[in-house]
Short mmCIF file of C-alpha atoms in Angstrom, two decimals:
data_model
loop_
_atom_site.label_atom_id
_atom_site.label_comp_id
_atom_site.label_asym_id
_atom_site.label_seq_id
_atom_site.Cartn_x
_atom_site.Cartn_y
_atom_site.Cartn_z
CA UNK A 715 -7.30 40.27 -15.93
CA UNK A 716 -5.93 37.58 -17.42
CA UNK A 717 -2.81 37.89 -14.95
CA UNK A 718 -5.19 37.54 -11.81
CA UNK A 719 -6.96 34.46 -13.33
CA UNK A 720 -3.61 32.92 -13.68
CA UNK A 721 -2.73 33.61 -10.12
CA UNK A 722 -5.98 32.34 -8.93
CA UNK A 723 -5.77 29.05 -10.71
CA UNK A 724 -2.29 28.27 -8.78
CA UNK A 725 -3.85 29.15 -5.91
CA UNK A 726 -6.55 26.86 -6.09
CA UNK A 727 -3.84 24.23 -7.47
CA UNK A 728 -2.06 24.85 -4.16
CA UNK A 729 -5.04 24.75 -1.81
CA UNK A 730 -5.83 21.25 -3.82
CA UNK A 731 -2.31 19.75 -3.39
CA UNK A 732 -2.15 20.76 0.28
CA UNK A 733 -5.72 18.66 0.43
CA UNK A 734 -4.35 15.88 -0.98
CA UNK A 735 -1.11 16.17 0.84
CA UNK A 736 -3.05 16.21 4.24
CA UNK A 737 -5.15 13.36 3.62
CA UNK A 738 -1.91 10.69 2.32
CA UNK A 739 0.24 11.84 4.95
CA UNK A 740 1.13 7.76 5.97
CA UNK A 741 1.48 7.05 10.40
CA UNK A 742 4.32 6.35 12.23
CA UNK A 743 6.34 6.59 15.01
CA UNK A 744 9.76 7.92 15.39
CA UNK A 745 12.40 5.70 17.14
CA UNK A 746 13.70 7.69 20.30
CA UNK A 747 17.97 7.31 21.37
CA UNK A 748 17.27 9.51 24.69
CA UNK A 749 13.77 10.93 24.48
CA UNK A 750 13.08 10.11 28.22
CA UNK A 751 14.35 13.83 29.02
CA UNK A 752 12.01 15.75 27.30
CA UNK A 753 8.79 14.12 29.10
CA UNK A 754 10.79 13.24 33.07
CA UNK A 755 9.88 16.90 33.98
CA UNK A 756 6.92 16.88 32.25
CA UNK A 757 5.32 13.78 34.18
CA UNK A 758 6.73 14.21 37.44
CA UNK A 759 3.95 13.69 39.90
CA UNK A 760 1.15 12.86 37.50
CA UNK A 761 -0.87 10.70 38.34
CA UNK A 762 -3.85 8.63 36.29
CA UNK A 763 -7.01 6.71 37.91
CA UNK A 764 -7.82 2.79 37.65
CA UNK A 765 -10.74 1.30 37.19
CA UNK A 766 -11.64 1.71 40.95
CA UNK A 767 -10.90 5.38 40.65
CA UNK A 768 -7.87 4.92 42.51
CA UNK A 769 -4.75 7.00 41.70
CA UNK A 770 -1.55 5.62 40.21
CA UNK A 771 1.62 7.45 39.45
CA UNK A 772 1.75 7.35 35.80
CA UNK A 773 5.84 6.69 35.44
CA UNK A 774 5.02 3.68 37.66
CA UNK A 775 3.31 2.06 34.60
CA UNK A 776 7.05 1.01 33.21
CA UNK A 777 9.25 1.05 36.45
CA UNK A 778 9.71 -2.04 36.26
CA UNK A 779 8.66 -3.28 32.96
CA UNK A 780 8.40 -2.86 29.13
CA UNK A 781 5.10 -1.00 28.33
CA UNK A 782 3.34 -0.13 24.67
CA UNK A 783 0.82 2.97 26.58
CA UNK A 784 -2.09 3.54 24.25
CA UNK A 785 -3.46 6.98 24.51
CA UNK A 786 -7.02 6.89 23.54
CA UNK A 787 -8.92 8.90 21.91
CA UNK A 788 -13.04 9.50 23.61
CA UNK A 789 -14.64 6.22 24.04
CA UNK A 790 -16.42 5.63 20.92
CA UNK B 76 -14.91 4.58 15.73
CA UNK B 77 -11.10 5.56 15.61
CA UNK B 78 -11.00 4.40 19.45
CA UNK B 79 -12.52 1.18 18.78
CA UNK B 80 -10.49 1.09 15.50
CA UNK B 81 -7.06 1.76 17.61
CA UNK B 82 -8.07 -1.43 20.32
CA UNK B 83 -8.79 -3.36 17.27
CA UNK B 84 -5.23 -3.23 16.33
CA UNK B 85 -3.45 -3.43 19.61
CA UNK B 86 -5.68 -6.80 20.18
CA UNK B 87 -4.13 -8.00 17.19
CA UNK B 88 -0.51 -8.00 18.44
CA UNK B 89 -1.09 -8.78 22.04
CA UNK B 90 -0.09 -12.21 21.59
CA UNK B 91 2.96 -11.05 20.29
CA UNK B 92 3.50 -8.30 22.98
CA UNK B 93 2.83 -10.93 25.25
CA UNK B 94 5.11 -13.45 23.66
CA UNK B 95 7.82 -10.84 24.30
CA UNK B 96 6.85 -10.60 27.86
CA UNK B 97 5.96 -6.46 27.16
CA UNK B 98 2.45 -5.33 29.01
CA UNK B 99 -0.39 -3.03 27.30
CA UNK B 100 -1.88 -0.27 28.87
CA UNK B 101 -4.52 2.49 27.88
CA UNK B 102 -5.20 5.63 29.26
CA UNK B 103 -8.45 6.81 28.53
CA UNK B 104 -10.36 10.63 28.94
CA UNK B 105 -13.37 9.32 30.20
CA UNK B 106 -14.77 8.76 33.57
CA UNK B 107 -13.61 4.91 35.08
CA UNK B 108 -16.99 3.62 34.46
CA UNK B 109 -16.88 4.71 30.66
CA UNK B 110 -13.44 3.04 30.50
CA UNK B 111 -14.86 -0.51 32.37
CA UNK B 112 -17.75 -0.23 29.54
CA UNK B 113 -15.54 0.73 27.19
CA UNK B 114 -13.43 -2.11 27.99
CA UNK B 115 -16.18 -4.78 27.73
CA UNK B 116 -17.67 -3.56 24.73
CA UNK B 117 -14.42 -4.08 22.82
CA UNK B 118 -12.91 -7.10 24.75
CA UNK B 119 -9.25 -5.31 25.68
CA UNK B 120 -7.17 -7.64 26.82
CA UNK B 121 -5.03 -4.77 28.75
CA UNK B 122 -4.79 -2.52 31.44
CA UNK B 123 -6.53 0.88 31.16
CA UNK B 124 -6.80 3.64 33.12
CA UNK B 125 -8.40 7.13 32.68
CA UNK B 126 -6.95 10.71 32.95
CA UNK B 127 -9.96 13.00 32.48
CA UNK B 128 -8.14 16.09 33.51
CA UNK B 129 -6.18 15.65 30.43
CA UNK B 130 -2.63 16.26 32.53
CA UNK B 131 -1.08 13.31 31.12
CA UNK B 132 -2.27 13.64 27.57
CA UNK B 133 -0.67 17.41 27.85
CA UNK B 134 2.78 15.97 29.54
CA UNK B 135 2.77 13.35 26.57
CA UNK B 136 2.93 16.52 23.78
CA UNK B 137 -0.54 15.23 22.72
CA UNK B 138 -2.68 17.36 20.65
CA UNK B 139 -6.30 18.82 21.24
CA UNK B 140 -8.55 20.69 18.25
CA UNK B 141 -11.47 20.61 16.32
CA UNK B 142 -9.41 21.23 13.34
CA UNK B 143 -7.71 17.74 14.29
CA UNK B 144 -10.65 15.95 14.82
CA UNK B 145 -12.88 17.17 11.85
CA UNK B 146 -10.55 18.12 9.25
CA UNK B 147 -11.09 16.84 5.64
CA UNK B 148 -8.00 14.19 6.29
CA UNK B 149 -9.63 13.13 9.20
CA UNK B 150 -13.25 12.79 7.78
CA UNK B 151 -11.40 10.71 5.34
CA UNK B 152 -10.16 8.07 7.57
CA UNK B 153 -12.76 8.17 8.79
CA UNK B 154 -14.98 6.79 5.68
CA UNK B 155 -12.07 4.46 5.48
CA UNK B 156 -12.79 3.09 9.06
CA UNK B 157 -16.17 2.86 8.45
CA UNK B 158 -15.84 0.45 5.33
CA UNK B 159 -13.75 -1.63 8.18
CA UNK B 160 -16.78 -1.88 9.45
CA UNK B 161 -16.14 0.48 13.22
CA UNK B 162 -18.74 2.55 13.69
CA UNK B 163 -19.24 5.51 15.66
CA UNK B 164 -20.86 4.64 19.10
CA UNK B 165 -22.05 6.90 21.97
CA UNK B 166 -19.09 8.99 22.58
CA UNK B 167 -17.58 9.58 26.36
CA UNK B 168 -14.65 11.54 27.18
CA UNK B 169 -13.06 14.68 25.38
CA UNK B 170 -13.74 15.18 21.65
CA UNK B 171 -11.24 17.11 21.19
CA UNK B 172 -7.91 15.14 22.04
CA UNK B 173 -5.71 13.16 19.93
CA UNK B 174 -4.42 9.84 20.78
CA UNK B 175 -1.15 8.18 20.73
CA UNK B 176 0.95 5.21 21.18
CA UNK B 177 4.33 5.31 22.93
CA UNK B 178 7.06 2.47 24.30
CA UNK B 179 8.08 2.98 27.39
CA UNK B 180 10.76 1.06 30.53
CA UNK B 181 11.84 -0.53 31.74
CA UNK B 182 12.81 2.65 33.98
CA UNK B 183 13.83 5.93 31.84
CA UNK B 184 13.36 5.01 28.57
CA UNK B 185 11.15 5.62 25.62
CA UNK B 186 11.73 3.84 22.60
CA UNK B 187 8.98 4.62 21.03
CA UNK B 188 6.61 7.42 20.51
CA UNK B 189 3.47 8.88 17.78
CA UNK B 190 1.50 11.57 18.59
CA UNK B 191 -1.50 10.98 16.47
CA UNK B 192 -1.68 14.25 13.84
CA UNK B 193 -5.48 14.07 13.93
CA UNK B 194 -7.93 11.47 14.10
CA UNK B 195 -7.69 8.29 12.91
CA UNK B 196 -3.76 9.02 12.27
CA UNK B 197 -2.68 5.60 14.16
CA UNK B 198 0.97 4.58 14.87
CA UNK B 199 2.64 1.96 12.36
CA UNK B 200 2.21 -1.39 14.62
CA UNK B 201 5.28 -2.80 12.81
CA UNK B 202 7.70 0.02 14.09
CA UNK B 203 5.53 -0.34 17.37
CA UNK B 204 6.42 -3.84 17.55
CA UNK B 205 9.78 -3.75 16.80
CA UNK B 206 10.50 -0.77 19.19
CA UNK B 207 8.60 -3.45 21.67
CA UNK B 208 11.59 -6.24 21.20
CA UNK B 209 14.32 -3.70 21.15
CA UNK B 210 17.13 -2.98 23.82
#
């Protein structure tokens, strides 16, 4: 009895540390040397709408330029 | 609120994204008339664009889940939002999906990418910024 209370005290200790954990977890980005490859295939031929609802090619966005590309969450 | 919160921050360094000659874009979920309202409401000073289907957010390695929106960490951040005074509006778009912030071009390159963990989980705007002014 005493052995199962023991257990379920670390348990609980566990759960509470994982809690914890998950909420302190601090953002940030990773710095990429040749990331490009793992999204060219990816976003070939996607496209995204403007404001007039007309369709863009999404790897047009930094052809020709520097870009930071927010992804947003819902409007809100 | 974590929208709002999210175009809060990228208005703050748009003078210096701009001093470094780099452009901002969004890409919202919503519909293009959500985004335009969207877009007045909080003053963004970039381009946006919307991608309802969700195709790009996928291609991007972006993640989608309950779990991710309303789990304890996220609730959270979001109290801590809330005492930064954004507020929840009248929400358009999917619910679901988690944001991000990436670096991208001229041409092939990303220099910078954060998939947001779960809501409220922004990119560090430093390491955004100095990705910005890099090679």
């Amino acid at each position: 009895m005493t052995n199962q209370i023991t257990k379920a005290i670390v348990v609980l200790r566990a759960c509470g540390l994982l809690f914890l954990t998950t909420c302190s977890i601090k953002g940030g980005g990773t710095m990429q040397s040749n990331a490009y490859e793992a999204i060219h295939s990816k976003i070939a031929g996607l496209t995204v709408n403007d404001l007039e609802d007309h369709a863009v090619a999404v790897d047009g966005l930094w052809q020709d330029r520097r870009v930071v590309l927010v992804f947003l969450r819902h409007y809100g | 609120m974590f929208a709002s919160q999210q175009v809060a921050d990228v208005i703050e360094v748009k003078p210096e994204l701009d001093a470094m000659g780099v452009s901002l874009a969004a890409i919202g979920s919503g519909t293009p008339d959500q985004a335009r309202a969207f877009t007045e409401k909080f003053n963004y000073p970039g381009e946006m664009y919307v991608n309802p289907s969700l195709s790009v957010y996928k291609a991007f390695g972006l993640k989608r889940g309950f779990l991710k929106t309303l789990g304890p960490a996220s609730v959270a951040r979001g109290i801590k939002a809330m005492f930064r005074g954004h507020r929840q509006g009248s929400s358009a778009g999917d619910l679901w999906q988690q944001g991000g912030m990436f670096v991208l071009g001229p041409g092939e390159q990303l220099v910078f990418a954060h998939r947001n963990p779960g809501a409220g989980k922004q990119a560090d705007l430093k390491a955004v910024l100095a990705a910005a002014a890099g090679p």
